[in-house]
Amino acid sequence: MQISFSLAEEPDQITAEKGRKLFAGESLFVKGVVAMSGLPDADRMEVCFAGRSNVGKSSLINALTGTKGLARASNTPGRTQEINYFTQGPELYLVDLPGYGYANAPLAVVEKWQKLLKRYLSGRQTLRRAFVLIDSRHGVKDVDEEIMSLLDSSAVTFQCVMTKADKVKIKDRDRVIEQVRTALARHPAAYPEIVLTSSEKGDGIATLRSIICGLE
């Protein structure tokens, strides 16, 4: 049976309010982790965000939490080499995975990051869902296929979040959405719903908050 990968609808008022309340608490940076031994205690639900360099991951996390500058975007894409943990109130960890697609990173560094990601994804029991960010201007690239295949093999459900939707004309965006749907259909761990977002305009933020809230 072919999965359609529909666009996530805006939540109803009650569901949206639950999502708002979850993200109304204080958001704080906890630590950057470079080894599994450095992970914080698995004492709450967590969701992680993965995406290639310059996809807008930091902007999305800041928009979700309503905390400007919480996740800092680097001027050098791919510079972040750590798994960054943020608390969202007492109930949730937001986990910012290293940006992938590091054209200028030494091979040894890339291999180290990949090993850490594999161990994290396959060994974190409190991880409820991964969100794979795809730039609405470009669609799924080869490096995105790599991370999605890693999530498949780790048996971690992932959901596609398309970023920067406001930067694309509707007809071009629709074409990219179809390309993304075709790519997702190849991955058994892909959740059959796409979230369309714009961190700058706030589009899709309430929807994504509600989705995360519903994972509890």
JSON list of C-alpha atoms in Angstrom, two decimals:
[
{"chain": "A", "resi": 1, "resn": "MET", "atom": "CA", "xyz": [0.00, 0.00, 0.00]},
{"chain": "A", "resi": 2, "resn": "GLN", "atom": "CA", "xyz": [1.36, 3.40, -1.02]},
{"chain": "A", "resi": 3, "resn": "ILE", "atom": "CA", "xyz": [1.75, 5.88, 1.87]},
{"chain": "A", "resi": 4, "resn": "SER", "atom": "CA", "xyz": [0.60, 9.38, 0.95]},
{"chain": "A", "resi": 5, "resn": "PHE", "atom": "CA", "xyz": [2.70, 11.48, 3.37]},
{"chain": "A", "resi": 6, "resn": "SER", "atom": "CA", "xyz": [0.07, 14.16, 3.80]},
{"chain": "A", "resi": 7, "resn": "LEU", "atom": "CA", "xyz": [0.81, 17.63, 5.13]},
{"chain": "A", "resi": 8, "resn": "ALA", "atom": "CA", "xyz": [0.11, 17.94, 8.85]},
{"chain": "A", "resi": 9, "resn": "GLU", "atom": "CA", "xyz": [-2.99, 19.98, 9.57]},
{"chain": "A", "resi": 10, "resn": "GLU", "atom": "CA", "xyz": [-3.13, 22.81, 12.06]},
{"chain": "A", "resi": 11, "resn": "PRO", "atom": "CA", "xyz": [-4.22, 21.57, 15.51]},
{"chain": "A", "resi": 12, "resn": "ASP", "atom": "CA", "xyz": [-7.62, 22.34, 16.97]},
{"chain": "A", "resi": 13, "resn": "GLN", "atom": "CA", "xyz": [-7.80, 24.90, 19.76]},
{"chain": "A", "resi": 14, "resn": "ILE", "atom": "CA", "xyz": [-7.55, 22.39, 22.63]},
{"chain": "A", "resi": 15, "resn": "THR", "atom": "CA", "xyz": [-4.62, 20.51, 21.11]},
{"chain": "A", "resi": 16, "resn": "ALA", "atom": "CA", "xyz": [-2.83, 23.75, 20.23]},
{"chain": "A", "resi": 17, "resn": "GLU", "atom": "CA", "xyz": [-3.21, 24.96, 23.81]},
{"chain": "A", "resi": 18, "resn": "LYS", "atom": "CA", "xyz": [-1.66, 21.76, 25.17]},
{"chain": "A", "resi": 19, "resn": "GLY", "atom": "CA", "xyz": [1.29, 22.27, 22.85]},
{"chain": "A", "resi": 20, "resn": "ARG", "atom": "CA", "xyz": [1.59, 25.91, 23.85]},
{"chain": "A", "resi": 21, "resn": "LYS", "atom": "CA", "xyz": [1.65, 25.00, 27.53]},
{"chain": "A", "resi": 22, "resn": "LEU", "atom": "CA", "xyz": [4.37, 22.40, 27.01]},
{"chain": "A", "resi": 23, "resn": "PHE", "atom": "CA", "xyz": [6.57, 25.04, 25.42]},
{"chain": "A", "resi": 24, "resn": "ALA", "atom": "CA", "xyz": [5.58, 27.83, 27.79]},
{"chain": "A", "resi": 25, "resn": "GLY", "atom": "CA", "xyz": [8.07, 26.65, 30.42]},
{"chain": "A", "resi": 26, "resn": "GLU", "atom": "CA", "xyz": [11.64, 27.84, 30.66]},
{"chain": "A", "resi": 27, "resn": "SER", "atom": "CA", "xyz": [14.03, 26.68, 27.95]},
{"chain": "A", "resi": 28, "resn": "LEU", "atom": "CA", "xyz": [17.67, 26.22, 28.93]},
{"chain": "A", "resi": 29, "resn": "PHE", "atom": "CA", "xyz": [20.83, 24.92, 27.34]},
{"chain": "A", "resi": 30, "resn": "VAL", "atom": "CA", "xyz": [22.07, 21.92, 29.36]},
{"chain": "A", "resi": 31, "resn": "LYS", "atom": "CA", "xyz": [25.26, 20.72, 27.73]},
{"chain": "A", "resi": 32, "resn": "GLY", "atom": "CA", "xyz": [27.03, 19.70, 24.56]},
{"chain": "A", "resi": 33, "resn": "VAL", "atom": "CA", "xyz": [27.81, 15.99, 24.44]},
{"chain": "A", "resi": 34, "resn": "VAL", "atom": "CA", "xyz": [30.74, 14.45, 22.57]},
{"chain": "A", "resi": 35, "resn": "ALA", "atom": "CA", "xyz": [30.47, 10.89, 23.95]},
{"chain": "A", "resi": 36, "resn": "MET", "atom": "CA", "xyz": [27.68, 8.61, 25.16]},
{"chain": "A", "resi": 37, "resn": "SER", "atom": "CA", "xyz": [29.04, 8.83, 28.69]},
{"chain": "A", "resi": 38, "resn": "GLY", "atom": "CA", "xyz": [28.19, 12.52, 28.70]},
{"chain": "A", "resi": 39, "resn": "LEU", "atom": "CA", "xyz": [24.48, 12.12, 28.03]},
{"chain": "A", "resi": 40, "resn": "PRO", "atom": "CA", "xyz": [22.22, 13.52, 30.76]},
{"chain": "A", "resi": 41, "resn": "ASP", "atom": "CA", "xyz": [20.05, 11.16, 32.80]},
{"chain": "A", "resi": 42, "resn": "ALA", "atom": "CA", "xyz": [17.26, 9.59, 30.75]},
{"chain": "A", "resi": 43, "resn": "ASP", "atom": "CA", "xyz": [14.60, 10.95, 33.11]},
{"chain": "A", "resi": 44, "resn": "ARG", "atom": "CA", "xyz": [12.18, 12.51, 30.63]},
{"chain": "A", "resi": 45, "resn": "MET", "atom": "CA", "xyz": [10.96, 12.29, 27.07]},
{"chain": "A", "resi": 46, "resn": "GLU", "atom": "CA", "xyz": [13.22, 13.65, 24.36]},
{"chain": "A", "resi": 47, "resn": "VAL", "atom": "CA", "xyz": [12.96, 14.45, 20.69]},
{"chain": "A", "resi": 48, "resn": "CYS", "atom": "CA", "xyz": [15.87, 15.16, 18.40]},
{"chain": "A", "resi": 49, "resn": "PHE", "atom": "CA", "xyz": [16.35, 17.36, 15.36]},
{"chain": "A", "resi": 50, "resn": "ALA", "atom": "CA", "xyz": [18.59, 16.36, 12.47]},
{"chain": "A", "resi": 51, "resn": "GLY", "atom": "CA", "xyz": [19.36, 18.25, 9.31]},
{"chain": "A", "resi": 52, "resn": "ARG", "atom": "CA", "xyz": [22.10, 19.15, 6.94]},
{"chain": "A", "resi": 53, "resn": "SER", "atom": "CA", "xyz": [24.11, 22.29, 7.51]},
{"chain": "A", "resi": 54, "resn": "ASN", "atom": "CA", "xyz": [22.25, 25.56, 7.01]},
{"chain": "A", "resi": 55, "resn": "VAL", "atom": "CA", "xyz": [18.78, 23.96, 6.95]},
{"chain": "A", "resi": 56, "resn": "GLY", "atom": "CA", "xyz": [17.52, 26.23, 9.74]},
{"chain": "A", "resi": 57, "resn": "LYS", "atom": "CA", "xyz": [17.73, 23.85, 12.69]},
{"chain": "A", "resi": 58, "resn": "SER", "atom": "CA", "xyz": [18.73, 26.47, 15.25]},
{"chain": "A", "resi": 59, "resn": "SER", "atom": "CA", "xyz": [16.05, 28.87, 14.03]},
{"chain": "A", "resi": 60, "resn": "LEU", "atom": "CA", "xyz": [13.39, 26.15, 14.32]},
{"chain": "A", "resi": 61, "resn": "ILE", "atom": "CA", "xyz": [14.39, 25.26, 17.90]},
{"chain": "A", "resi": 62, "resn": "ASN", "atom": "CA", "xyz": [14.36, 28.94, 18.85]},
{"chain": "A", "resi": 63, "resn": "ALA", "atom": "CA", "xyz": [10.93, 29.38, 17.28]},
{"chain": "A", "resi": 64, "resn": "LEU", "atom": "CA", "xyz": [9.53, 26.31, 19.06]},
{"chain": "A", "resi": 65, "resn": "THR", "atom": "CA", "xyz": [10.75, 27.49, 22.45]},
{"chain": "A", "resi": 66, "resn": "GLY", "atom": "CA", "xyz": [10.07, 31.17, 21.83]},
{"chain": "A", "resi": 67, "resn": "THR", "atom": "CA", "xyz": [13.58, 31.83, 23.13]},
{"chain": "A", "resi": 68, "resn": "LYS", "atom": "CA", "xyz": [15.70, 33.91, 20.82]},
{"chain": "A", "resi": 69, "resn": "GLY", "atom": "CA", "xyz": [19.31, 32.78, 20.72]},
{"chain": "A", "resi": 70, "resn": "LEU", "atom": "CA", "xyz": [18.75, 29.54, 22.67]},
{"chain": "A", "resi": 71, "resn": "ALA", "atom": "CA", "xyz": [20.21, 27.46, 19.87]},
{"chain": "A", "resi": 72, "resn": "ARG", "atom": "CA", "xyz": [22.93, 29.43, 18.16]},
{"chain": "A", "resi": 73, "resn": "ALA", "atom": "CA", "xyz": [23.38, 29.25, 14.44]},
{"chain": "A", "resi": 74, "resn": "SER", "atom": "CA", "xyz": [27.02, 29.19, 13.44]},
{"chain": "A", "resi": 75, "resn": "ASN", "atom": "CA", "xyz": [28.38, 31.37, 10.65]},
{"chain": "A", "resi": 76, "resn": "THR", "atom": "CA", "xyz": [30.27, 28.27, 9.55]},
{"chain": "A", "resi": 77, "resn": "PRO", "atom": "CA", "xyz": [27.77, 25.56, 8.52]},
{"chain": "A", "resi": 78, "resn": "GLY", "atom": "CA", "xyz": [28.64, 22.18, 10.01]},
{"chain": "A", "resi": 79, "resn": "ARG", "atom": "CA", "xyz": [30.75, 23.67, 12.77]},
{"chain": "A", "resi": 80, "resn": "THR", "atom": "CA", "xyz": [28.69, 22.17, 15.59]},
{"chain": "A", "resi": 81, "resn": "GLN", "atom": "CA", "xyz": [30.31, 18.87, 16.51]},
{"chain": "A", "resi": 82, "resn": "GLU", "atom": "CA", "xyz": [28.28, 18.04, 19.61]},
{"chain": "A", "resi": 83, "resn": "ILE", "atom": "CA", "xyz": [24.88, 16.68, 20.52]},
{"chain": "A", "resi": 84, "resn": "ASN", "atom": "CA", "xyz": [23.36, 19.73, 22.20]},
{"chain": "A", "resi": 85, "resn": "TYR", "atom": "CA", "xyz": [20.77, 19.21, 24.92]},
{"chain": "A", "resi": 86, "resn": "PHE", "atom": "CA", "xyz": [18.13, 21.76, 25.91]},
{"chain": "A", "resi": 87, "resn": "THR", "atom": "CA", "xyz": [15.47, 21.42, 28.59]},
{"chain": "A", "resi": 88, "resn": "GLN", "atom": "CA", "xyz": [11.93, 22.49, 27.79]},
{"chain": "A", "resi": 89, "resn": "GLY", "atom": "CA", "xyz": [10.37, 22.83, 31.21]},
{"chain": "A", "resi": 90, "resn": "PRO", "atom": "CA", "xyz": [10.70, 19.76, 33.49]},
{"chain": "A", "resi": 91, "resn": "GLU", "atom": "CA", "xyz": [9.16, 17.29, 31.03]},
{"chain": "A", "resi": 92, "resn": "LEU", "atom": "CA", "xyz": [11.12, 17.40, 27.80]},
{"chain": "A", "resi": 93, "resn": "TYR", "atom": "CA", "xyz": [14.60, 17.43, 26.28]},
{"chain": "A", "resi": 94, "resn": "LEU", "atom": "CA", "xyz": [15.11, 18.98, 22.86]},
{"chain": "A", "resi": 95, "resn": "VAL", "atom": "CA", "xyz": [18.20, 17.48, 21.26]},
{"chain": "A", "resi": 96, "resn": "ASP", "atom": "CA", "xyz": [20.07, 19.28, 18.50]},
{"chain": "A", "resi": 97, "resn": "LEU", "atom": "CA", "xyz": [22.12, 16.77, 16.51]},
{"chain": "A", "resi": 98, "resn": "PRO", "atom": "CA", "xyz": [25.28, 17.84, 14.65]},
{"chain": "A", "resi": 99, "resn": "GLY", "atom": "CA", "xyz": [24.57, 19.26, 11.21]},
{"chain": "A", "resi": 100, "resn": "TYR", "atom": "CA", "xyz": [25.59, 16.87, 8.48]},
{"chain": "A", "resi": 101, "resn": "GLY", "atom": "CA", "xyz": [26.98, 17.48, 5.02]},
{"chain": "A", "resi": 102, "resn": "TYR", "atom": "CA", "xyz": [30.33, 18.72, 6.23]},
{"chain": "A", "resi": 103, "resn": "ALA", "atom": "CA", "xyz": [32.20, 19.37, 3.00]},
{"chain": "A", "resi": 104, "resn": "ASN", "atom": "CA", "xyz": [35.26, 20.77, 4.73]},
{"chain": "A", "resi": 105, "resn": "ALA", "atom": "CA", "xyz": [35.43, 18.52, 7.79]},
{"chain": "A", "resi": 106, "resn": "PRO", "atom": "CA", "xyz": [38.30, 16.01, 8.06]},
{"chain": "A", "resi": 107, "resn": "LEU", "atom": "CA", "xyz": [37.26, 12.43, 7.39]},
{"chain": "A", "resi": 108, "resn": "ALA", "atom": "CA", "xyz": [38.25, 11.32, 10.89]},
{"chain": "A", "resi": 109, "resn": "VAL", "atom": "CA", "xyz": [35.99, 13.99, 12.40]},
{"chain": "A", "resi": 110, "resn": "VAL", "atom": "CA", "xyz": [33.06, 12.96, 10.21]},
{"chain": "A", "resi": 111, "resn": "GLU", "atom": "CA", "xyz": [33.52, 9.31, 11.17]},
{"chain": "A", "resi": 112, "resn": "LYS", "atom": "CA", "xyz": [33.60, 10.22, 14.86]},
{"chain": "A", "resi": 113, "resn": "TRP", "atom": "CA", "xyz": [30.35, 12.18, 14.54]},
{"chain": "A", "resi": 114, "resn": "GLN", "atom": "CA", "xyz": [28.70, 9.34, 12.64]},
{"chain": "A", "resi": 115, "resn": "LYS", "atom": "CA", "xyz": [29.67, 6.77, 15.28]},
{"chain": "A", "resi": 116, "resn": "LEU", "atom": "CA", "xyz": [28.31, 8.99, 18.06]},
{"chain": "A", "resi": 117, "resn": "LEU", "atom": "CA", "xyz": [25.04, 9.52, 16.17]},
{"chain": "A", "resi": 118, "resn": "LYS", "atom": "CA", "xyz": [24.60, 5.79, 15.57]},
{"chain": "A", "resi": 119, "resn": "ARG", "atom": "CA", "xyz": [25.18, 4.98, 19.23]},
{"chain": "A", "resi": 120, "resn": "TYR", "atom": "CA", "xyz": [22.83, 7.76, 20.37]},
{"chain": "A", "resi": 121, "resn": "LEU", "atom": "CA", "xyz": [20.02, 6.84, 17.99]},
{"chain": "A", "resi": 122, "resn": "SER", "atom": "CA", "xyz": [20.12, 3.13, 18.74]},
{"chain": "A", "resi": 123, "resn": "GLY", "atom": "CA", "xyz": [20.70, 3.42, 22.47]},
{"chain": "A", "resi": 124, "resn": "ARG", "atom": "CA", "xyz": [18.53, 6.22, 23.85]},
{"chain": "A", "resi": 125, "resn": "GLN", "atom": "CA", "xyz": [15.35, 4.66, 25.23]},
{"chain": "A", "resi": 126, "resn": "THR", "atom": "CA", "xyz": [13.66, 7.97, 26.04]},
{"chain": "A", "resi": 127, "resn": "LEU", "atom": "CA", "xyz": [13.93, 9.19, 22.42]},
{"chain": "A", "resi": 128, "resn": "ARG", "atom": "CA", "xyz": [10.36, 9.37, 21.14]},
{"chain": "A", "resi": 129, "resn": "ARG", "atom": "CA", "xyz": [10.90, 10.72, 17.64]},
{"chain": "A", "resi": 130, "resn": "ALA", "atom": "CA", "xyz": [13.49, 12.24, 15.37]},
{"chain": "A", "resi": 131, "resn": "PHE", "atom": "CA", "xyz": [12.59, 15.21, 13.21]},
{"chain": "A", "resi": 132, "resn": "VAL", "atom": "CA", "xyz": [14.52, 15.38, 9.95]},
{"chain": "A", "resi": 133, "resn": "LEU", "atom": "CA", "xyz": [14.63, 18.90, 8.58]},
{"chain": "A", "resi": 134, "resn": "ILE", "atom": "CA", "xyz": [14.49, 19.40, 4.82]},
{"chain": "A", "resi": 135, "resn": "ASP", "atom": "CA", "xyz": [14.95, 22.79, 3.15]},
{"chain": "A", "resi": 136, "resn": "SER", "atom": "CA", "xyz": [11.81, 23.64, 1.17]},
{"chain": "A", "resi": 137, "resn": "ARG", "atom": "CA", "xyz": [13.96, 25.27, -1.49]},
{"chain": "A", "resi": 138, "resn": "HIS", "atom": "CA", "xyz": [16.01, 22.17, -2.25]},
{"chain": "A", "resi": 139, "resn": "GLY", "atom": "CA", "xyz": [14.20, 19.00, -1.20]},
{"chain": "A", "resi": 140, "resn": "VAL", "atom": "CA", "xyz": [15.90, 15.76, -0.18]},
{"chain": "A", "resi": 141, "resn": "LYS", "atom": "CA", "xyz": [19.62, 15.52, -0.97]},
{"chain": "A", "resi": 142, "resn": "ASP", "atom": "CA", "xyz": [21.94, 12.51, -0.83]},
{"chain": "A", "resi": 143, "resn": "VAL", "atom": "CA", "xyz": [23.14, 13.46, 2.66]},
{"chain": "A", "resi": 144, "resn": "ASP", "atom": "CA", "xyz": [19.52, 13.50, 3.83]},
{"chain": "A", "resi": 145, "resn": "GLU", "atom": "CA", "xyz": [19.08, 9.99, 2.47]},
{"chain": "A", "resi": 146, "resn": "GLU", "atom": "CA", "xyz": [22.06, 8.91, 4.56]},
{"chain": "A", "resi": 147, "resn": "ILE", "atom": "CA", "xyz": [20.60, 10.16, 7.86]},
{"chain": "A", "resi": 148, "resn": "MET", "atom": "CA", "xyz": [17.18, 8.70, 7.01]},
{"chain": "A", "resi": 149, "resn": "SER", "atom": "CA", "xyz": [18.77, 5.33, 6.26]},
{"chain": "A", "resi": 150, "resn": "LEU", "atom": "CA", "xyz": [20.60, 5.55, 9.59]},
{"chain": "A", "resi": 151, "resn": "LEU", "atom": "CA", "xyz": [17.26, 6.16, 11.33]},
{"chain": "A", "resi": 152, "resn": "ASP", "atom": "CA", "xyz": [15.77, 3.19, 9.46]},
{"chain": "A", "resi": 153, "resn": "SER", "atom": "CA", "xyz": [18.54, 0.90, 10.66]},
{"chain": "A", "resi": 154, "resn": "SER", "atom": "CA", "xyz": [18.27, 2.29, 14.20]},
{"chain": "A", "resi": 155, "resn": "ALA", "atom": "CA", "xyz": [14.49, 1.65, 14.21]},
{"chain": "A", "resi": 156, "resn": "VAL", "atom": "CA", "xyz": [13.83, 5.27, 15.19]},
{"chain": "A", "resi": 157, "resn": "THR", "atom": "CA", "xyz": [10.62, 6.78, 13.83]},
{"chain": "A", "resi": 158, "resn": "PHE", "atom": "CA", "xyz": [11.36, 10.06, 12.10]},
{"chain": "A", "resi": 159, "resn": "GLN", "atom": "CA", "xyz": [9.13, 12.79, 10.77]},
{"chain": "A", "resi": 160, "resn": "CYS", "atom": "CA", "xyz": [10.03, 15.21, 8.01]},
{"chain": "A", "resi": 161, "resn": "VAL", "atom": "CA", "xyz": [9.87, 18.91, 8.82]},
{"chain": "A", "resi": 162, "resn": "MET", "atom": "CA", "xyz": [10.23, 21.17, 5.80]},
{"chain": "A", "resi": 163, "resn": "THR", "atom": "CA", "xyz": [11.85, 24.48, 6.74]},
{"chain": "A", "resi": 164, "resn": "LYS", "atom": "CA", "xyz": [11.93, 27.93, 5.11]},
{"chain": "A", "resi": 165, "resn": "ALA", "atom": "CA", "xyz": [8.57, 27.38, 3.41]},
{"chain": "A", "resi": 166, "resn": "ASP", "atom": "CA", "xyz": [8.14, 31.14, 3.10]},
{"chain": "A", "resi": 167, "resn": "LYS", "atom": "CA", "xyz": [11.21, 31.36, 0.85]},
{"chain": "A", "resi": 168, "resn": "VAL", "atom": "CA", "xyz": [9.62, 29.40, -2.01]},
{"chain": "A", "resi": 169, "resn": "LYS", "atom": "CA", "xyz": [6.83, 30.17, -4.46]},
{"chain": "A", "resi": 170, "resn": "ILE", "atom": "CA", "xyz": [3.83, 27.89, -3.99]},
{"chain": "A", "resi": 171, "resn": "LYS", "atom": "CA", "xyz": [4.21, 26.12, -7.36]},
{"chain": "A", "resi": 172, "resn": "ASP", "atom": "CA", "xyz": [7.89, 25.43, -6.68]},
{"chain": "A", "resi": 173, "resn": "ARG", "atom": "CA", "xyz": [7.13, 24.33, -3.14]},
{"chain": "A", "resi": 174, "resn": "ASP", "atom": "CA", "xyz": [4.50, 21.86, -4.34]},
{"chain": "A", "resi": 175, "resn": "ARG", "atom": "CA", "xyz": [7.05, 20.34, -6.72]},
{"chain": "A", "resi": 176, "resn": "VAL", "atom": "CA", "xyz": [9.57, 19.95, -3.89]},
{"chain": "A", "resi": 177, "resn": "ILE", "atom": "CA", "xyz": [6.92, 18.43, -1.60]},
{"chain": "A", "resi": 178, "resn": "GLU", "atom": "CA", "xyz": [6.29, 15.73, -4.21]},
{"chain": "A", "resi": 179, "resn": "GLN", "atom": "CA", "xyz": [10.02, 15.03, -4.42]},
{"chain": "A", "resi": 180, "resn": "VAL", "atom": "CA", "xyz": [10.16, 14.74, -0.63]},
{"chain": "A", "resi": 181, "resn": "ARG", "atom": "CA", "xyz": [7.17, 12.38, -0.59]},
{"chain": "A", "resi": 182, "resn": "THR", "atom": "CA", "xyz": [8.84, 10.13, -3.15]},
{"chain": "A", "resi": 183, "resn": "ALA", "atom": "CA", "xyz": [12.04, 10.04, -1.08]},
{"chain": "A", "resi": 184, "resn": "LEU", "atom": "CA", "xyz": [10.24, 9.33, 2.20]},
{"chain": "A", "resi": 185, "resn": "ALA", "atom": "CA", "xyz": [8.37, 6.40, 0.65]},
{"chain": "A", "resi": 186, "resn": "ARG", "atom": "CA", "xyz": [11.69, 4.55, 0.47]},
{"chain": "A", "resi": 187, "resn": "HIS", "atom": "CA", "xyz": [12.20, 4.68, 4.23]},
{"chain": "A", "resi": 188, "resn": "PRO", "atom": "CA", "xyz": [10.27, 2.34, 6.55]},
{"chain": "A", "resi": 189, "resn": "ALA", "atom": "CA", "xyz": [10.96, 4.49, 9.64]},
{"chain": "A", "resi": 190, "resn": "ALA", "atom": "CA", "xyz": [9.36, 7.59, 8.10]},
{"chain": "A", "resi": 191, "resn": "TYR", "atom": "CA", "xyz": [6.21, 8.83, 9.83]},
{"chain": "A", "resi": 192, "resn": "PRO", "atom": "CA", "xyz": [3.50, 9.38, 7.18]},
{"chain": "A", "resi": 193, "resn": "GLU", "atom": "CA", "xyz": [3.04, 13.10, 7.73]},
{"chain": "A", "resi": 194, "resn": "ILE", "atom": "CA", "xyz": [5.08, 16.15, 6.71]},
{"chain": "A", "resi": 195, "resn": "VAL", "atom": "CA", "xyz": [5.21, 19.38, 8.71]},
{"chain": "A", "resi": 196, "resn": "LEU", "atom": "CA", "xyz": [5.59, 22.56, 6.67]},
{"chain": "A", "resi": 197, "resn": "THR", "atom": "CA", "xyz": [7.25, 25.37, 8.65]},
{"chain": "A", "resi": 198, "resn": "SER", "atom": "CA", "xyz": [8.66, 28.85, 8.53]},
{"chain": "A", "resi": 199, "resn": "SER", "atom": "CA", "xyz": [10.59, 29.89, 11.61]},
{"chain": "A", "resi": 200, "resn": "GLU", "atom": "CA", "xyz": [10.60, 33.49, 10.40]},
{"chain": "A", "resi": 201, "resn": "LYS", "atom": "CA", "xyz": [6.83, 33.70, 9.85]},
{"chain": "A", "resi": 202, "resn": "GLY", "atom": "CA", "xyz": [5.84, 31.24, 12.60]},
{"chain": "A", "resi": 203, "resn": "ASP", "atom": "CA", "xyz": [4.05, 28.94, 10.16]},
{"chain": "A", "resi": 204, "resn": "GLY", "atom": "CA", "xyz": [3.72, 25.36, 11.37]},
{"chain": "A", "resi": 205, "resn": "ILE", "atom": "CA", "xyz": [5.23, 26.05, 14.80]},
{"chain": "A", "resi": 206, "resn": "ALA", "atom": "CA", "xyz": [1.97, 25.43, 16.71]},
{"chain": "A", "resi": 207, "resn": "THR", "atom": "CA", "xyz": [1.49, 22.25, 14.67]},
{"chain": "A", "resi": 208, "resn": "LEU", "atom": "CA", "xyz": [4.94, 20.94, 15.53]},
{"chain": "A", "resi": 209, "resn": "ARG", "atom": "CA", "xyz": [4.51, 21.82, 19.22]},
{"chain": "A", "resi": 210, "resn": "SER", "atom": "CA", "xyz": [1.26, 19.88, 19.29]},
{"chain": "A", "resi": 211, "resn": "ILE", "atom": "CA", "xyz": [2.84, 16.87, 17.57]},
{"chain": "A", "resi": 212, "resn": "ILE", "atom": "CA", "xyz": [5.63, 16.79, 20.17]},
{"chain": "A", "resi": 213, "resn": "CYS", "atom": "CA", "xyz": [3.13, 17.21, 23.00]},
{"chain": "A", "resi": 214, "resn": "GLY", "atom": "CA", "xyz": [1.18, 14.22, 21.68]},
{"chain": "A", "resi": 215, "resn": "LEU", "atom": "CA", "xyz": [4.24, 11.96, 21.98]},
{"chain": "A", "resi": 216, "resn": "GLU", "atom": "CA", "xyz": [4.14, 12.02, 25.77]}
]
